[in-house]
């Protein structure tokens, strides 16, 4: 598990969700801590910096059931709001099979294990060179 500092720098209310490098690292650490605290399973972060224009980092996690996936996402959204991340885009929260949260610089995928193994996103984004995935 990545170490997270106790004090988070809040993003100013007039700034977009895409934050600078330091704040992006803070958001990544918060996401990893929030998911770990909520008992997410198989937590993986992928550094996409310089590899894709979609985001700088991707975090992939699993929940044990529909309810657990939705609860992980809900808890994470509350934690993101608490540090000032403005209006992350969310898809799939109602269904609970696969929830996608996009903060601008960071994309979070939370799956049920069966759905995660079917789509195998880690393999798709880890193709082509150095090891970019970090298991937490």
PDB file of C-alpha atoms in Angstrom:
ATOM      1  CA  UNK A   1       0.000   0.000   0.000  1.00  0.00           C
ATOM      2  CA  UNK A   2       1.349   3.406  -0.914  1.00  0.00           C
ATOM      3  CA  UNK A   3       2.029   5.756   1.963  1.00  0.00           C
ATOM      4  CA  UNK A   4      -0.367   8.668   2.204  1.00  0.00           C
ATOM      5  CA  UNK A   5       0.349  11.929   3.970  1.00  0.00           C
ATOM      6  CA  UNK A   6      -2.156  12.974   6.639  1.00  0.00           C
ATOM      7  CA  UNK A   7      -2.748  16.482   5.256  1.00  0.00           C
ATOM      8  CA  UNK A   8      -4.201  16.843   1.762  1.00  0.00           C
ATOM      9  CA  UNK A   9      -3.927  20.061  -0.226  1.00  0.00           C
ATOM     10  CA  UNK A  10      -7.406  21.030  -1.373  1.00  0.00           C
ATOM     11  CA  UNK A  11      -7.826  22.070  -5.000  1.00  0.00           C
ATOM     12  CA  UNK A  12      -9.104  25.640  -5.341  1.00  0.00           C
ATOM     13  CA  UNK A  13     -12.782  25.837  -6.230  1.00  0.00           C
ATOM     14  CA  UNK A  14     -12.176  27.642  -9.544  1.00  0.00           C
ATOM     15  CA  UNK A  15      -9.679  25.064 -10.873  1.00  0.00           C
ATOM     16  CA  UNK A  16     -10.728  22.142 -13.066  1.00  0.00           C
ATOM     17  CA  UNK A  17     -10.514  18.521 -11.919  1.00  0.00           C
ATOM     18  CA  UNK A  18      -7.242  18.153 -13.836  1.00  0.00           C
ATOM     19  CA  UNK A  19      -4.647  19.162 -11.248  1.00  0.00           C
ATOM     20  CA  UNK A  20      -0.894  19.727 -11.299  1.00  0.00           C
ATOM     21  CA  UNK A  21       1.718  16.974 -10.771  1.00  0.00           C
ATOM     22  CA  UNK A  22       1.910  17.301  -6.974  1.00  0.00           C
ATOM     23  CA  UNK A  23      -1.847  17.366  -6.565  1.00  0.00           C
ATOM     24  CA  UNK A  24      -2.223  14.451  -8.999  1.00  0.00           C
ATOM     25  CA  UNK A  25       0.081  12.377  -6.759  1.00  0.00           C
ATOM     26  CA  UNK A  26      -1.988  13.417  -3.720  1.00  0.00           C
ATOM     27  CA  UNK A  27      -5.197  12.339  -5.462  1.00  0.00           C
ATOM     28  CA  UNK A  28      -3.610   9.012  -6.488  1.00  0.00           C
ATOM     29  CA  UNK A  29      -2.490   8.365  -2.894  1.00  0.00           C
ATOM     30  CA  UNK A  30      -5.962   9.258  -1.589  1.00  0.00           C
ATOM     31  CA  UNK A  31      -7.612   6.878  -4.088  1.00  0.00           C
ATOM     32  CA  UNK A  32      -5.296   4.021  -3.102  1.00  0.00           C
ATOM     33  CA  UNK A  33      -5.830   4.654   0.622  1.00  0.00           C
ATOM     34  CA  UNK A  34      -9.614   5.015   0.268  1.00  0.00           C
ATOM     35  CA  UNK A  35      -9.948   1.779  -1.698  1.00  0.00           C
ATOM     36  CA  UNK A  36      -7.631  -0.076   0.678  1.00  0.00           C
ATOM     37  CA  UNK A  37      -9.555   1.221   3.726  1.00  0.00           C
ATOM     38  CA  UNK A  38     -12.810   0.046   2.104  1.00  0.00           C
ATOM     39  CA  UNK A  39     -11.384  -3.464   1.629  1.00  0.00           C
ATOM     40  CA  UNK A  40     -10.981  -3.348  -2.154  1.00  0.00           C
ATOM     41  CA  UNK A  41      -9.263  -6.434  -3.519  1.00  0.00           C
ATOM     42  CA  UNK A  42      -6.455  -6.821  -6.104  1.00  0.00           C
ATOM     43  CA  UNK A  43      -5.605  -3.114  -6.129  1.00  0.00           C
ATOM     44  CA  UNK A  44      -3.373  -2.159  -9.083  1.00  0.00           C
ATOM     45  CA  UNK A  45      -2.168   1.253 -10.260  1.00  0.00           C
ATOM     46  CA  UNK A  46      -0.836   1.806 -13.773  1.00  0.00           C
ATOM     47  CA  UNK A  47       1.360   4.773 -14.653  1.00  0.00           C
ATOM     48  CA  UNK A  48       0.084   6.025 -18.018  1.00  0.00           C
ATOM     49  CA  UNK A  49       2.062   9.272 -18.056  1.00  0.00           C
ATOM     50  CA  UNK A  50       3.434   9.794 -21.561  1.00  0.00           C
ATOM     51  CA  UNK A  51       1.678   6.677 -22.852  1.00  0.00           C
ATOM     52  CA  UNK A  52      -1.870   8.012 -23.278  1.00  0.00           C
ATOM     53  CA  UNK A  53      -3.676  11.324 -23.411  1.00  0.00           C
ATOM     54  CA  UNK A  54      -6.581   9.807 -21.446  1.00  0.00           C
ATOM     55  CA  UNK A  55      -5.003  10.145 -18.000  1.00  0.00           C
ATOM     56  CA  UNK A  56      -1.711  10.080 -16.094  1.00  0.00           C
ATOM     57  CA  UNK A  57      -2.691   7.131 -13.878  1.00  0.00           C
ATOM     58  CA  UNK A  58      -5.226   4.327 -13.861  1.00  0.00           C
ATOM     59  CA  UNK A  59      -6.277   2.445 -10.743  1.00  0.00           C
ATOM     60  CA  UNK A  60      -8.038  -0.908 -10.980  1.00  0.00           C
ATOM     61  CA  UNK A  61      -9.690  -2.653  -8.032  1.00  0.00           C
ATOM     62  CA  UNK A  62     -12.227  -5.384  -7.337  1.00  0.00           C
ATOM     63  CA  UNK A  63     -15.161  -5.611  -4.970  1.00  0.00           C
ATOM     64  CA  UNK A  64     -16.683  -8.861  -3.753  1.00  0.00           C
ATOM     65  CA  UNK A  65     -20.264  -8.153  -4.883  1.00  0.00           C
ATOM     66  CA  UNK A  66     -22.486  -5.585  -6.628  1.00  0.00           C
ATOM     67  CA  UNK A  67     -23.091  -3.906  -3.281  1.00  0.00           C
ATOM     68  CA  UNK A  68     -19.393  -3.851  -2.359  1.00  0.00           C
ATOM     69  CA  UNK A  69     -18.418  -2.352  -5.751  1.00  0.00           C
ATOM     70  CA  UNK A  70     -21.028   0.400  -5.336  1.00  0.00           C
ATOM     71  CA  UNK A  71     -19.959   1.058  -1.735  1.00  0.00           C
ATOM     72  CA  UNK A  72     -16.283   1.300  -2.756  1.00  0.00           C
ATOM     73  CA  UNK A  73     -17.185   3.844  -5.429  1.00  0.00           C
ATOM     74  CA  UNK A  74     -19.457   5.841  -3.122  1.00  0.00           C
ATOM     75  CA  UNK A  75     -16.820   6.017  -0.375  1.00  0.00           C
ATOM     76  CA  UNK A  76     -14.158   7.032  -2.906  1.00  0.00           C
ATOM     77  CA  UNK A  77     -16.383   9.774  -4.354  1.00  0.00           C
ATOM     78  CA  UNK A  78     -16.937  11.217  -0.862  1.00  0.00           C
ATOM     79  CA  UNK A  79     -13.179  11.182  -0.173  1.00  0.00           C
ATOM     80  CA  UNK A  80     -12.443  12.883  -3.510  1.00  0.00           C
ATOM     81  CA  UNK A  81     -15.020  15.570  -2.772  1.00  0.00           C
ATOM     82  CA  UNK A  82     -13.484  16.114   0.669  1.00  0.00           C
ATOM     83  CA  UNK A  83     -10.106  17.125  -0.842  1.00  0.00           C
ATOM     84  CA  UNK A  84     -11.677  19.366  -3.462  1.00  0.00           C
ATOM     85  CA  UNK A  85     -11.793  17.249  -6.618  1.00  0.00           C
ATOM     86  CA  UNK A  86     -14.632  18.841  -8.564  1.00  0.00           C
ATOM     87  CA  UNK A  87     -17.325  16.750 -10.253  1.00  0.00           C
ATOM     88  CA  UNK A  88     -15.577  13.537 -11.296  1.00  0.00           C
ATOM     89  CA  UNK A  89     -17.415  11.720 -14.071  1.00  0.00           C
ATOM     90  CA  UNK A  90     -19.002   8.452 -12.890  1.00  0.00           C
ATOM     91  CA  UNK A  91     -20.442   5.572 -14.912  1.00  0.00           C
ATOM     92  CA  UNK A  92     -21.974   2.291 -13.730  1.00  0.00           C
ATOM     93  CA  UNK A  93     -22.711   3.195 -10.108  1.00  0.00           C
ATOM     94  CA  UNK A  94     -26.321   1.964 -10.295  1.00  0.00           C
ATOM     95  CA  UNK A  95     -25.445  -1.441 -11.776  1.00  0.00           C
ATOM     96  CA  UNK A  96     -22.446  -2.279  -9.584  1.00  0.00           C
ATOM     97  CA  UNK A  97     -20.670  -4.606 -12.034  1.00  0.00           C
ATOM     98  CA  UNK A  98     -18.123  -2.057 -13.234  1.00  0.00           C
ATOM     99  CA  UNK A  99     -17.860   1.502 -11.935  1.00  0.00           C
ATOM    100  CA  UNK A 100     -15.657   3.988 -13.762  1.00  0.00           C
ATOM    101  CA  UNK A 101     -14.603   7.233 -12.047  1.00  0.00           C
ATOM    102  CA  UNK A 102     -12.733   9.810 -14.151  1.00  0.00           C
ATOM    103  CA  UNK A 103     -11.155  12.762 -12.312  1.00  0.00           C
ATOM    104  CA  UNK A 104      -9.304  14.068 -15.366  1.00  0.00           C
ATOM    105  CA  UNK A 105      -5.740  12.977 -14.523  1.00  0.00           C
ATOM    106  CA  UNK A 106      -6.807   9.707 -12.912  1.00  0.00           C
ATOM    107  CA  UNK A 107      -9.186   6.974 -14.033  1.00  0.00           C
ATOM    108  CA  UNK A 108     -10.475   4.448 -11.493  1.00  0.00           C
ATOM    109  CA  UNK A 109     -12.101   1.145 -12.501  1.00  0.00           C
ATOM    110  CA  UNK A 110     -13.870  -0.870  -9.795  1.00  0.00           C
ATOM    111  CA  UNK A 111     -15.063  -4.306 -10.915  1.00  0.00           C
ATOM    112  CA  UNK A 112     -16.715  -7.432  -9.658  1.00  0.00           C
ATOM    113  CA  UNK A 113     -14.048 -10.170 -10.053  1.00  0.00           C
ATOM    114  CA  UNK A 114     -15.851 -11.957 -12.922  1.00  0.00           C
ATOM    115  CA  UNK A 115     -16.220  -8.739 -14.921  1.00  0.00           C
ATOM    116  CA  UNK A 116     -12.601  -7.767 -14.264  1.00  0.00           C
ATOM    117  CA  UNK A 117     -11.255 -11.072 -15.526  1.00  0.00           C
ATOM    118  CA  UNK A 118     -13.468 -10.853 -18.634  1.00  0.00           C
ATOM    119  CA  UNK A 119     -12.241  -7.381 -19.696  1.00  0.00           C
ATOM    120  CA  UNK A 120      -8.645  -7.818 -18.418  1.00  0.00           C
ATOM    121  CA  UNK A 121      -7.853  -4.095 -18.568  1.00  0.00           C
ATOM    122  CA  UNK A 122      -4.499  -4.508 -16.795  1.00  0.00           C
ATOM    123  CA  UNK A 123      -3.175  -6.576 -19.694  1.00  0.00           C
ATOM    124  CA  UNK A 124      -4.439  -4.117 -22.303  1.00  0.00           C
ATOM    125  CA  UNK A 125      -2.717  -1.123 -20.658  1.00  0.00           C
ATOM    126  CA  UNK A 126       0.476  -2.984 -19.692  1.00  0.00           C
ATOM    127  CA  UNK A 127       1.329  -3.966 -23.283  1.00  0.00           C
ATOM    128  CA  UNK A 128       4.430  -2.553 -24.899  1.00  0.00           C
ATOM    129  CA  UNK A 129       7.486  -2.298 -22.758  1.00  0.00           C
ATOM    130  CA  UNK A 130       8.376  -1.555 -19.192  1.00  0.00           C
ATOM    131  CA  UNK A 131       6.365  -2.821 -16.283  1.00  0.00           C
ATOM    132  CA  UNK A 132       3.949   0.013 -15.575  1.00  0.00           C
ATOM    133  CA  UNK A 133       1.541  -1.733 -13.212  1.00  0.00           C
ATOM    134  CA  UNK A 134       2.071  -1.612  -9.445  1.00  0.00           C
ATOM    135  CA  UNK A 135       0.191  -4.013  -7.208  1.00  0.00           C
ATOM    136  CA  UNK A 136      -0.822  -2.500  -3.853  1.00  0.00           C
TER     137      UNK A 136
END
